[in-house]
Amino acid sequence: RKSVVRITTGSQALDELLGGGIETLCITEAFGEFRSGKTQLAHTLCVSTQLPLHMHGGNGKVAYIDTEGTFRPERIVPIAERFGMDANAVLDNIIYARAYTYEHQYNLLLGLAAKMAEEPFRLLIVDSVIALFRVDFSGRGELAERQQKLAQMLSRLTKIAEEFNVAVYITNQVIADPGGGMFITDPKKPAGGHVLAHAATIRLMLRKSKGEQRVCKIFDAPNLPEGEAVFQITTGGLMD
Ligand code: ATP
Ligand code: MG
């Protein structure tokens, strides 16, 4: 039986909300409006995952699938310095791939699984998990097929999480939900419907606050109490 590892987010408040950090063996999803910090959390986790266990890291490598072209290696440098790590060594342990279609994204996962069988990985990031599906299946009549392919991709992610004891961190977009009436006060919901809702064990909703301050709310998690944490986005990554 594999034992769960919890990886620090860089913010103690956020770690406490999560019961210690981002967990291996399951999928953690973050959704929220643009600039809410989804990608910055991904960058911080790229570094903190490589910390030793006694420093709340995962002592492992990172795989990063980028569908939006927003990974910035130069952002890794000050984050590594903040944690007292060698930036070049940290960058060497991030296996990065840009995906251009949903099929490409799926095939990259197959290749990564082969790599994970040989090397100790502790985190897989897919930022964003859904963007390419929304482009590749944009037609009205394509929704059923999109959801079927999305389910396949997510089941592959779950399998990787469990087989290699890695944390899977995926980001998602918010979509307007017109709901049943015209006067809905909270019209935003995560994309991906029931398929994504069922695949992600821990669903986090991020939102902007003043300046570089952000708020994370537990949207859905079976074992965590409801609550919120406030954190900051800084040059050194997420902090309190
Ligand atoms: P999107 O939906 O557009 O992908 P996102 O949720 O991924 O958005 P991020 O890219 O994580 O958003 O957040 C971007 C924000 O992070 C910037 O607007 C800025 O406020 C903050 N940020 C980025 N780099 C730095 C930095 N070096 N120092 C401080 N804050 C930064
Ligand atoms: Mg982003």
PDB file of N, CA and C in Angstrom, residues 59-136:
ATOM      1  N   ASN A  59      10.312  15.139  -2.568  1.00  0.00           N
ATOM      2  CA  ASN A  59      11.579  14.491  -2.920  1.00  0.00           C
ATOM      3  C   ASN A  59      11.501  13.802  -4.288  1.00  0.00           C
ATOM      4  N   GLY A  60      10.857  14.483  -5.255  1.00  0.00           N
ATOM      5  CA  GLY A  60      10.705  13.840  -6.563  1.00  0.00           C
ATOM      6  C   GLY A  60      10.672  14.840  -7.701  1.00  0.00           C
ATOM      7  N   LYS A  61      10.668  14.275  -8.898  1.00  0.00           N
ATOM      8  CA  LYS A  61      10.654  15.095 -10.111  1.00  0.00           C
ATOM      9  C   LYS A  61       9.231  15.539 -10.465  1.00  0.00           C
ATOM     10  N   VAL A  62       9.182  16.448 -11.443  1.00  0.00           N
ATOM     11  CA  VAL A  62       7.919  17.062 -11.837  1.00  0.00           C
ATOM     12  C   VAL A  62       7.727  16.923 -13.347  1.00  0.00           C
ATOM     13  N   ALA A  63       6.516  16.576 -13.746  1.00  0.00           N
ATOM     14  CA  ALA A  63       6.150  16.593 -15.167  1.00  0.00           C
ATOM     15  C   ALA A  63       5.130  17.698 -15.380  1.00  0.00           C
ATOM     16  N   TYR A  64       5.340  18.511 -16.405  1.00  0.00           N
ATOM     17  CA  TYR A  64       4.493  19.697 -16.632  1.00  0.00           C
ATOM     18  C   TYR A  64       3.976  19.662 -18.057  1.00  0.00           C
ATOM     19  N   ILE A  65       2.675  19.487 -18.202  1.00  0.00           N
ATOM     20  CA  ILE A  65       2.046  19.582 -19.524  1.00  0.00           C
ATOM     21  C   ILE A  65       1.349  20.930 -19.618  1.00  0.00           C
ATOM     22  N   ASP A  66       1.763  21.704 -20.588  1.00  0.00           N
ATOM     23  CA  ASP A  66       1.336  23.099 -20.727  1.00  0.00           C
ATOM     24  C   ASP A  66       0.521  23.222 -22.009  1.00  0.00           C
ATOM     25  N   THR A  67      -0.752  23.566 -21.886  1.00  0.00           N
ATOM     26  CA  THR A  67      -1.577  23.684 -23.096  1.00  0.00           C
ATOM     27  C   THR A  67      -1.750  25.136 -23.524  1.00  0.00           C
ATOM     28  N   GLU A  68      -1.299  26.058 -22.680  1.00  0.00           N
ATOM     29  CA  GLU A  68      -1.549  27.475 -22.975  1.00  0.00           C
ATOM     30  C   GLU A  68      -0.265  28.263 -23.194  1.00  0.00           C
ATOM     31  N   GLY A  69       0.877  27.587 -23.068  1.00  0.00           N
ATOM     32  CA  GLY A  69       2.158  28.266 -23.275  1.00  0.00           C
ATOM     33  C   GLY A  69       2.478  29.278 -22.203  1.00  0.00           C
ATOM     34  N   THR A  70       2.051  29.010 -20.954  1.00  0.00           N
ATOM     35  CA  THR A  70       2.282  29.992 -19.896  1.00  0.00           C
ATOM     36  C   THR A  70       3.328  29.560 -18.867  1.00  0.00           C
ATOM     37  N   PHE A  71       4.012  28.428 -19.123  1.00  0.00           N
ATOM     38  CA  PHE A  71       5.119  28.057 -18.222  1.00  0.00           C
ATOM     39  C   PHE A  71       6.295  28.993 -18.477  1.00  0.00           C
ATOM     40  N   ARG A  72       6.892  29.519 -17.393  1.00  0.00           N
ATOM     41  CA  ARG A  72       8.024  30.444 -17.495  1.00  0.00           C
ATOM     42  C   ARG A  72       9.192  29.908 -16.681  1.00  0.00           C
ATOM     43  N   PRO A  73      10.190  29.300 -17.342  1.00  0.00           N
ATOM     44  CA  PRO A  73      11.324  28.775 -16.572  1.00  0.00           C
ATOM     45  C   PRO A  73      11.995  29.848 -15.724  1.00  0.00           C
ATOM     46  N   GLU A  74      11.995  31.079 -16.206  1.00  0.00           N
ATOM     47  CA  GLU A  74      12.649  32.139 -15.427  1.00  0.00           C
ATOM     48  C   GLU A  74      11.908  32.441 -14.114  1.00  0.00           C
ATOM     49  N   ARG A  75      10.628  32.055 -14.027  1.00  0.00           N
ATOM     50  CA  ARG A  75       9.899  32.208 -12.758  1.00  0.00           C
ATOM     51  C   ARG A  75      10.374  31.179 -11.722  1.00  0.00           C
ATOM     52  N   ILE A  76      10.899  30.046 -12.237  1.00  0.00           N
ATOM     53  CA  ILE A  76      11.345  28.990 -11.329  1.00  0.00           C
ATOM     54  C   ILE A  76      12.561  29.446 -10.519  1.00  0.00           C
ATOM     55  N   VAL A  77      13.393  30.306 -11.133  1.00  0.00           N
ATOM     56  CA  VAL A  77      14.668  30.697 -10.499  1.00  0.00           C
ATOM     57  C   VAL A  77      14.463  31.355  -9.121  1.00  0.00           C
ATOM     58  N   PRO A  78      13.672  32.451  -9.021  1.00  0.00           N
ATOM     59  CA  PRO A  78      13.510  33.050  -7.687  1.00  0.00           C
ATOM     60  C   PRO A  78      12.738  32.157  -6.714  1.00  0.00           C
ATOM     61  N   ILE A  79      11.885  31.289  -7.241  1.00  0.00           N
ATOM     62  CA  ILE A  79      11.151  30.382  -6.338  1.00  0.00           C
ATOM     63  C   ILE A  79      12.124  29.361  -5.742  1.00  0.00           C
ATOM     64  N   ALA A  80      13.022  28.835  -6.590  1.00  0.00           N
ATOM     65  CA  ALA A  80      14.031  27.891  -6.094  1.00  0.00           C
ATOM     66  C   ALA A  80      14.919  28.577  -5.043  1.00  0.00           C
ATOM     67  N   GLU A  81      15.314  29.825  -5.313  1.00  0.00           N
ATOM     68  CA  GLU A  81      16.170  30.561  -4.370  1.00  0.00           C
ATOM     69  C   GLU A  81      15.456  30.767  -3.039  1.00  0.00           C
ATOM     70  N   ARG A  82      14.185  31.083  -3.128  1.00  0.00           N
ATOM     71  CA  ARG A  82      13.392  31.280  -1.905  1.00  0.00           C
ATOM     72  C   ARG A  82      13.422  30.025  -1.018  1.00  0.00           C
ATOM     73  N   PHE A  83      13.382  28.840  -1.648  1.00  0.00           N
ATOM     74  CA  PHE A  83      13.411  27.590  -0.890  1.00  0.00           C
ATOM     75  C   PHE A  83      14.847  27.101  -0.627  1.00  0.00           C
ATOM     76  N   GLY A  84      15.842  27.920  -1.039  1.00  0.00           N
ATOM     77  CA  GLY A  84      17.236  27.550  -0.790  1.00  0.00           C
ATOM     78  C   GLY A  84      17.735  26.426  -1.675  1.00  0.00           C
ATOM     79  N   MET A  85      17.189  26.330  -2.884  1.00  0.00           N
ATOM     80  CA  MET A  85      17.594  25.257  -3.793  1.00  0.00           C
ATOM     81  C   MET A  85      18.347  25.818  -4.996  1.00  0.00           C
ATOM     82  N   ASP A  86      19.130  24.956  -5.636  1.00  0.00           N
ATOM     83  CA  ASP A  86      19.868  25.342  -6.828  1.00  0.00           C
ATOM     84  C   ASP A  86      18.912  25.378  -8.019  1.00  0.00           C
ATOM     85  N   ALA A  87      18.778  26.552  -8.638  1.00  0.00           N
ATOM     86  CA  ALA A  87      17.766  26.733  -9.683  1.00  0.00           C
ATOM     87  C   ALA A  87      17.994  25.821 -10.891  1.00  0.00           C
ATOM     88  N   ASN A  88      19.251  25.644 -11.278  1.00  0.00           N
ATOM     89  CA  ASN A  88      19.510  24.799 -12.456  1.00  0.00           C
ATOM     90  C   ASN A  88      19.163  23.338 -12.188  1.00  0.00           C
ATOM     91  N   ALA A  89      19.477  22.886 -10.984  1.00  0.00           N
ATOM     92  CA  ALA A  89      19.130  21.507 -10.623  1.00  0.00           C
ATOM     93  C   ALA A  89      17.610  21.342 -10.602  1.00  0.00           C
ATOM     94  N   VAL A  90      16.935  22.352 -10.079  1.00  0.00           N
ATOM     95  CA  VAL A  90      15.465  22.298 -10.020  1.00  0.00           C
ATOM     96  C   VAL A  90      14.887  22.254 -11.436  1.00  0.00           C
ATOM     97  N   LEU A  91      15.401  23.101 -12.325  1.00  0.00           N
ATOM     98  CA  LEU A  91      14.905  23.132 -13.713  1.00  0.00           C
ATOM     99  C   LEU A  91      15.153  21.802 -14.421  1.00  0.00           C
ATOM    100  N   ASP A  92      16.305  21.187 -14.128  1.00  0.00           N
ATOM    101  CA  ASP A  92      16.628  19.891 -14.753  1.00  0.00           C
ATOM    102  C   ASP A  92      15.635  18.801 -14.369  1.00  0.00           C
ATOM    103  N   ASN A  93      15.001  18.956 -13.218  1.00  0.00           N
ATOM    104  CA  ASN A  93      14.065  17.935 -12.739  1.00  0.00           C
ATOM    105  C   ASN A  93      12.613  18.248 -13.092  1.00  0.00           C
ATOM    106  N   ILE A  94      12.399  19.233 -13.961  1.00  0.00           N
ATOM    107  CA  ILE A  94      11.050  19.509 -14.466  1.00  0.00           C
ATOM    108  C   ILE A  94      11.018  19.066 -15.921  1.00  0.00           C
ATOM    109  N   ILE A  95      10.241  18.013 -16.187  1.00  0.00           N
ATOM    110  CA  ILE A  95      10.093  17.531 -17.560  1.00  0.00           C
ATOM    111  C   ILE A  95       8.917  18.286 -18.160  1.00  0.00           C
ATOM    112  N   TYR A  96       9.211  19.117 -19.137  1.00  0.00           N
ATOM    113  CA  TYR A  96       8.194  20.038 -19.669  1.00  0.00           C
ATOM    114  C   TYR A  96       7.764  19.630 -21.072  1.00  0.00           C
ATOM    115  N   ALA A  97       6.474  19.705 -21.339  1.00  0.00           N
ATOM    116  CA  ALA A  97       5.985  19.493 -22.702  1.00  0.00           C
ATOM    117  C   ALA A  97       4.803  20.402 -22.980  1.00  0.00           C
ATOM    118  N   ARG A  98       4.814  20.983 -24.164  1.00  0.00           N
ATOM    119  CA  ARG A  98       3.713  21.816 -24.622  1.00  0.00           C
ATOM    120  C   ARG A  98       2.799  20.917 -25.452  1.00  0.00           C
ATOM    121  N   ALA A  99       1.483  20.956 -25.173  1.00  0.00           N
ATOM    122  CA  ALA A  99       0.520  20.157 -25.947  1.00  0.00           C
ATOM    123  C   ALA A  99      -0.286  21.077 -26.854  1.00  0.00           C
ATOM    124  N   TYR A 100      -0.538  20.599 -28.074  1.00  0.00           N
ATOM    125  CA  TYR A 100      -1.231  21.447 -29.052  1.00  0.00           C
ATOM    126  C   TYR A 100      -2.632  20.970 -29.420  1.00  0.00           C
ATOM    127  N   THR A 101      -2.926  19.692 -29.183  1.00  0.00           N
ATOM    128  CA  THR A 101      -4.294  19.194 -29.413  1.00  0.00           C
ATOM    129  C   THR A 101      -4.626  18.261 -28.247  1.00  0.00           C
ATOM    130  N   TYR A 102      -5.914  17.915 -28.088  1.00  0.00           N
ATOM    131  CA  TYR A 102      -6.260  17.022 -26.975  1.00  0.00           C
ATOM    132  C   TYR A 102      -5.624  15.649 -27.166  1.00  0.00           C
ATOM    133  N   GLU A 103      -5.458  15.224 -28.440  1.00  0.00           N
ATOM    134  CA  GLU A 103      -4.830  13.922 -28.699  1.00  0.00           C
ATOM    135  C   GLU A 103      -3.354  13.943 -28.318  1.00  0.00           C
ATOM    136  N   HIS A 104      -2.716  15.057 -28.673  1.00  0.00           N
ATOM    137  CA  HIS A 104      -1.318  15.271 -28.294  1.00  0.00           C
ATOM    138  C   HIS A 104      -1.174  15.220 -26.766  1.00  0.00           C
ATOM    139  N   GLN A 105      -2.087  15.878 -26.087  1.00  0.00           N
ATOM    140  CA  GLN A 105      -2.092  15.906 -24.618  1.00  0.00           C
ATOM    141  C   GLN A 105      -2.189  14.482 -24.060  1.00  0.00           C
ATOM    142  N   TYR A 106      -3.063  13.676 -24.654  1.00  0.00           N
ATOM    143  CA  TYR A 106      -3.245  12.293 -24.205  1.00  0.00           C
ATOM    144  C   TYR A 106      -1.984  11.466 -24.466  1.00  0.00           C
ATOM    145  N   ASN A 107      -1.412  11.629 -25.646  1.00  0.00           N
ATOM    146  CA  ASN A 107      -0.206  10.873 -25.991  1.00  0.00           C
ATOM    147  C   ASN A 107       0.981  11.249 -25.101  1.00  0.00           C
ATOM    148  N   LEU A 108       1.048  12.530 -24.730  1.00  0.00           N
ATOM    149  CA  LEU A 108       2.112  12.948 -23.813  1.00  0.00           C
ATOM    150  C   LEU A 108       1.999  12.213 -22.479  1.00  0.00           C
ATOM    151  N   LEU A 109       0.752  11.991 -22.036  1.00  0.00           N
ATOM    152  CA  LEU A 109       0.536  11.278 -20.775  1.00  0.00           C
ATOM    153  C   LEU A 109       1.050   9.842 -20.861  1.00  0.00           C
ATOM    154  N   LEU A 110       0.833   9.221 -22.004  1.00  0.00           N
ATOM    155  CA  LEU A 110       1.313   7.848 -22.176  1.00  0.00           C
ATOM    156  C   LEU A 110       2.841   7.811 -22.087  1.00  0.00           C
ATOM    157  N   GLY A 111       3.495   8.772 -22.731  1.00  0.00           N
ATOM    158  CA  GLY A 111       4.952   8.842 -22.691  1.00  0.00           C
ATOM    159  C   GLY A 111       5.467   9.114 -21.283  1.00  0.00           C
ATOM    160  N   LEU A 112       4.761   9.981 -20.564  1.00  0.00           N
ATOM    161  CA  LEU A 112       5.191  10.312 -19.204  1.00  0.00           C
ATOM    162  C   LEU A 112       5.063   9.115 -18.277  1.00  0.00           C
ATOM    163  N   ALA A 113       4.000   8.345 -18.463  1.00  0.00           N
ATOM    164  CA  ALA A 113       3.805   7.163 -17.613  1.00  0.00           C
ATOM    165  C   ALA A 113       4.989   6.214 -17.770  1.00  0.00           C
ATOM    166  N   ALA A 114       5.478   6.079 -18.998  1.00  0.00           N
ATOM    167  CA  ALA A 114       6.648   5.214 -19.223  1.00  0.00           C
ATOM    168  C   ALA A 114       7.860   5.758 -18.477  1.00  0.00           C
ATOM    169  N   LYS A 115       8.018   7.086 -18.487  1.00  0.00           N
ATOM    170  CA  LYS A 115       9.141   7.727 -17.780  1.00  0.00           C
ATOM    171  C   LYS A 115       9.013   7.559 -16.266  1.00  0.00           C
ATOM    172  N   MET A 116       7.773   7.652 -15.791  1.00  0.00           N
ATOM    173  CA  MET A 116       7.546   7.556 -14.339  1.00  0.00           C
ATOM    174  C   MET A 116       7.836   6.157 -13.808  1.00  0.00           C
ATOM    175  N   ALA A 117       7.761   5.174 -14.701  1.00  0.00           N
ATOM    176  CA  ALA A 117       8.085   3.807 -14.285  1.00  0.00           C
ATOM    177  C   ALA A 117       9.581   3.666 -14.021  1.00  0.00           C
ATOM    178  N   GLU A 118      10.365   4.600 -14.556  1.00  0.00           N
ATOM    179  CA  GLU A 118      11.819   4.497 -14.427  1.00  0.00           C
ATOM    180  C   GLU A 118      12.435   5.492 -13.457  1.00  0.00           C
ATOM    181  N   GLU A 119      11.790   6.650 -13.291  1.00  0.00           N
ATOM    182  CA  GLU A 119      12.371   7.700 -12.456  1.00  0.00           C
ATOM    183  C   GLU A 119      11.355   8.124 -11.398  1.00  0.00           C
ATOM    184  N   PRO A 120      11.855   8.621 -10.254  1.00  0.00           N
ATOM    185  CA  PRO A 120      10.936   8.985  -9.171  1.00  0.00           C
ATOM    186  C   PRO A 120      10.267  10.351  -9.377  1.00  0.00           C
ATOM    187  N   PHE A 121       9.046  10.338  -9.875  1.00  0.00           N
ATOM    188  CA  PHE A 121       8.252  11.564 -10.016  1.00  0.00           C
ATOM    189  C   PHE A 121       7.304  11.680  -8.828  1.00  0.00           C
ATOM    190  N   ARG A 122       6.957  12.927  -8.464  1.00  0.00           N
ATOM    191  CA  ARG A 122       6.014  13.103  -7.364  1.00  0.00           C
ATOM    192  C   ARG A 122       4.884  14.079  -7.735  1.00  0.00           C
ATOM    193  N   LEU A 123       4.974  14.683  -8.932  1.00  0.00           N
ATOM    194  CA  LEU A 123       3.935  15.648  -9.330  1.00  0.00           C
ATOM    195  C   LEU A 123       3.772  15.649 -10.840  1.00  0.00           C
ATOM    196  N   LEU A 124       2.507  15.665 -11.259  1.00  0.00           N
ATOM    197  CA  LEU A 124       2.158  15.863 -12.669  1.00  0.00           C
ATOM    198  C   LEU A 124       1.197  17.046 -12.746  1.00  0.00           C
ATOM    199  N   ILE A 125       1.570  18.032 -13.562  1.00  0.00           N
ATOM    200  CA  ILE A 125       0.741  19.230 -13.739  1.00  0.00           C
ATOM    201  C   ILE A 125       0.152  19.214 -15.147  1.00  0.00           C
ATOM    202  N   VAL A 126      -1.130  19.538 -15.261  1.00  0.00           N
ATOM    203  CA  VAL A 126      -1.723  19.784 -16.579  1.00  0.00           C
ATOM    204  C   VAL A 126      -2.430  21.144 -16.502  1.00  0.00           C
ATOM    205  N   ASP A 127      -1.838  22.129 -17.156  1.00  0.00           N
ATOM    206  CA  ASP A 127      -2.316  23.525 -17.095  1.00  0.00           C
ATOM    207  C   ASP A 127      -2.570  24.026 -18.518  1.00  0.00           C
ATOM    208  N   SER A 128      -3.793  24.108 -18.966  1.00  0.00           N
ATOM    209  CA  SER A 128      -5.039  23.719 -18.346  1.00  0.00           C
ATOM    210  C   SER A 128      -5.501  22.380 -18.890  1.00  0.00           C
ATOM    211  N   VAL A 129      -6.261  21.649 -18.097  1.00  0.00           N
ATOM    212  CA  VAL A 129      -6.667  20.315 -18.516  1.00  0.00           C
ATOM    213  C   VAL A 129      -7.731  20.367 -19.620  1.00  0.00           C
ATOM    214  N   ILE A 130      -8.457  21.474 -19.693  1.00  0.00           N
ATOM    215  CA  ILE A 130      -9.638  21.473 -20.556  1.00  0.00           C
ATOM    216  C   ILE A 130      -9.550  22.384 -21.776  1.00  0.00           C
ATOM    217  N   ALA A 131      -8.581  23.300 -21.775  1.00  0.00           N
ATOM    218  CA  ALA A 131      -8.538  24.314 -22.842  1.00  0.00           C
ATOM    219  C   ALA A 131      -8.565  23.696 -24.242  1.00  0.00           C
ATOM    220  N   LEU A 132      -7.764  22.656 -24.478  1.00  0.00           N
ATOM    221  CA  LEU A 132      -7.695  22.079 -25.825  1.00  0.00           C
ATOM    222  C   LEU A 132      -8.987  21.364 -26.204  1.00  0.00           C
ATOM    223  N   PHE A 133      -9.657  20.783 -25.213  1.00  0.00           N
ATOM    224  CA  PHE A 133     -10.952  20.131 -25.493  1.00  0.00           C
ATOM    225  C   PHE A 133     -11.980  21.157 -25.943  1.00  0.00           C
ATOM    226  N   ARG A 134     -11.888  22.323 -25.341  1.00  0.00           N
ATOM    227  CA  ARG A 134     -12.877  23.353 -25.684  1.00  0.00           C
ATOM    228  C   ARG A 134     -12.613  23.897 -27.086  1.00  0.00           C
ATOM    229  N   VAL A 135     -11.363  23.845 -27.528  1.00  0.00           N
ATOM    230  CA  VAL A 135     -11.025  24.287 -28.880  1.00  0.00           C
ATOM    231  C   VAL A 135     -11.335  23.180 -29.888  1.00  0.00           C
ATOM    232  N   ASP A 136     -10.875  21.943 -29.567  1.00  0.00           N
ATOM    233  CA  ASP A 136     -10.985  20.842 -30.526  1.00  0.00           C
ATOM    234  C   ASP A 136     -12.419  20.336 -30.690  1.00  0.00           C
TER     235      ASP A 136
END
